[in-house]
Amino acid sequence: MAPRTALLATGLAAYAVSFALPAVKLQDMPPLRGWVCAAHVYTVGASAARDGEWLGPLLLACGLINPAMLLYLLFRFTGRARPRRVTALVLAGLLPVVPVTFAVGDIRPILGCGLWIAGMLLTVCGDFRRT
């Protein structure tokens, strides 16, 4: 198996599994699974933004990560290299927002979140690996 294919397969597997695992812990609540985070980031972010909280725009920026990843995969599997690389750079720009969001929102990342980020990085890093 070619290294790029191995990175893609490993990254996609990690990314997919991350949605089933506990991803974040909020104050006194039980851990939330990755799919719950992905489903609620927009509503919670919009609500916080309306209330004028810093957390709102940060959550909304985090909410752009999964659609950007899906767009990256679409470009990847349709062979569109330039838009795929631009989307990978957008992902790389959005990922640093995650730890800032955690710090501002007093959110503790756990296994699923780490796997989510690692999966995305492994998936896109094949585009930037020299052959």
Coordinates of C-alpha atoms in Angstrom, one line a residue:
M1 CA 0.0 0.0 0.0
A2 CA 1.3 3.4 -1.0
P3 CA 2.1 5.8 1.9
R4 CA -0.5 8.3 0.8
T5 CA -3.1 5.6 0.7
A6 CA -2.1 4.3 4.1
L7 CA -2.4 7.8 5.6
L8 CA -5.8 8.3 4.0
A9 CA -7.1 5.0 5.2
T10 CA -5.8 5.4 8.7
G11 CA -7.0 9.0 8.9
L12 CA -10.5 8.2 7.7
A13 CA -10.8 5.3 10.1
A14 CA -9.7 7.5 13.0
Y15 CA -12.0 10.3 11.9
A16 CA -15.0 8.0 11.6
V17 CA -14.4 6.2 14.9
S18 CA -14.0 9.6 16.8
F19 CA -17.7 10.4 16.4
A20 CA -18.7 7.3 18.4
L21 CA -16.2 8.0 21.3
P22 CA -16.6 10.5 24.2
A23 CA -15.1 13.7 22.8
V24 CA -15.5 16.5 25.4
K25 CA -16.5 17.0 29.0
L26 CA -18.3 20.1 30.0
Q27 CA -18.3 21.2 33.7
D28 CA -20.7 18.9 35.6
M29 CA -22.1 17.1 32.6
P30 CA -21.3 13.6 31.5
P31 CA -18.9 13.3 28.5
L32 CA -20.4 14.1 25.1
R33 CA -19.8 11.8 22.2
G34 CA -18.3 13.2 19.0
W35 CA -21.5 13.0 17.0
V36 CA -23.4 15.0 19.7
C37 CA -20.7 17.7 19.5
A38 CA -21.0 17.8 15.7
A39 CA -24.8 18.0 15.9
H40 CA -25.1 20.7 18.5
V41 CA -22.1 23.0 17.7
Y42 CA -24.2 25.2 15.5
T43 CA -27.2 25.7 17.8
V44 CA -25.1 26.3 20.9
G45 CA -22.7 28.5 18.9
A46 CA -25.5 30.6 17.4
S47 CA -27.2 30.9 20.8
A48 CA -23.9 32.0 22.5
A49 CA -23.2 34.5 19.6
R50 CA -26.6 36.1 20.1
D51 CA -25.9 36.5 23.7
G52 CA -22.7 38.3 22.8
E53 CA -20.4 35.6 24.3
W54 CA -16.9 35.1 22.8
L55 CA -17.6 31.3 22.7
G56 CA -20.3 31.7 20.0
P57 CA -18.1 32.7 17.1
L58 CA -15.5 30.2 18.2
L59 CA -18.0 27.4 18.2
L60 CA -19.3 28.4 14.8
A61 CA -15.8 28.4 13.5
C62 CA -15.3 24.9 14.9
G63 CA -18.6 23.9 13.2
L64 CA -17.0 24.7 9.8
I65 CA -14.4 22.0 10.3
N66 CA -16.5 18.9 9.6
P67 CA -18.1 20.4 6.4
A68 CA -14.6 21.5 5.3
M69 CA -13.4 17.9 5.8
L70 CA -16.3 16.5 3.8
L71 CA -15.5 19.0 1.0
Y72 CA -11.9 17.9 1.2
L73 CA -12.9 14.3 0.8
L74 CA -15.2 15.2 -2.2
F75 CA -12.3 16.9 -3.9
R76 CA -10.0 14.0 -3.0
F77 CA -12.2 11.3 -4.5
T78 CA -13.0 13.3 -7.6
G79 CA -9.3 14.0 -8.3
R80 CA -9.5 17.8 -8.0
A81 CA -6.0 18.5 -6.6
R82 CA -6.0 22.3 -6.4
P83 CA -9.3 22.8 -4.6
R84 CA -8.4 19.8 -2.3
R85 CA -5.2 21.4 -1.3
V86 CA -6.9 24.8 -0.6
T87 CA -9.5 23.0 1.5
A88 CA -6.7 21.2 3.4
L89 CA -5.1 24.6 4.1
V90 CA -8.5 25.9 5.3
L91 CA -8.7 22.9 7.7
A92 CA -5.2 23.6 8.9
G93 CA -6.3 27.2 9.6
L94 CA -9.5 26.2 11.5
L95 CA -8.0 23.5 13.7
P96 CA -6.1 25.9 16.0
V97 CA -9.6 27.4 16.9
V98 CA -10.4 24.1 18.7
P99 CA -8.0 24.5 21.7
V100 CA -8.9 28.2 21.9
T101 CA -12.6 27.3 22.1
F102 CA -11.8 24.7 24.8
A103 CA -9.9 27.3 26.9
V104 CA -12.6 30.0 26.5
G105 CA -15.5 27.6 27.1
D106 CA -13.9 25.6 30.0
I107 CA -14.3 22.5 27.9
R108 CA -12.1 19.5 28.5
P109 CA -11.2 17.4 25.4
I110 CA -11.0 13.7 25.8
L111 CA -10.2 10.7 23.6
G112 CA -12.7 11.3 20.8
C113 CA -11.6 14.8 20.2
G114 CA -8.0 13.9 20.0
L115 CA -8.8 11.1 17.5
W116 CA -11.0 13.5 15.5
I117 CA -8.1 15.9 15.1
A118 CA -5.5 13.2 14.4
G119 CA -7.8 11.6 11.9
M120 CA -8.2 14.8 9.9
L121 CA -4.4 15.6 10.1
L122 CA -3.5 12.1 8.9
T123 CA -6.1 12.3 6.1
V124 CA -4.8 15.6 4.7
C125 CA -1.1 15.2 5.4
G126 CA -0.7 12.9 2.3
D127 CA -1.2 16.0 0.2
F128 CA 1.8 17.7 1.7
R129 CA 4.1 14.6 1.8
R130 CA 6.9 14.6 -0.8
T131 CA 7.1 11.4 -2.8

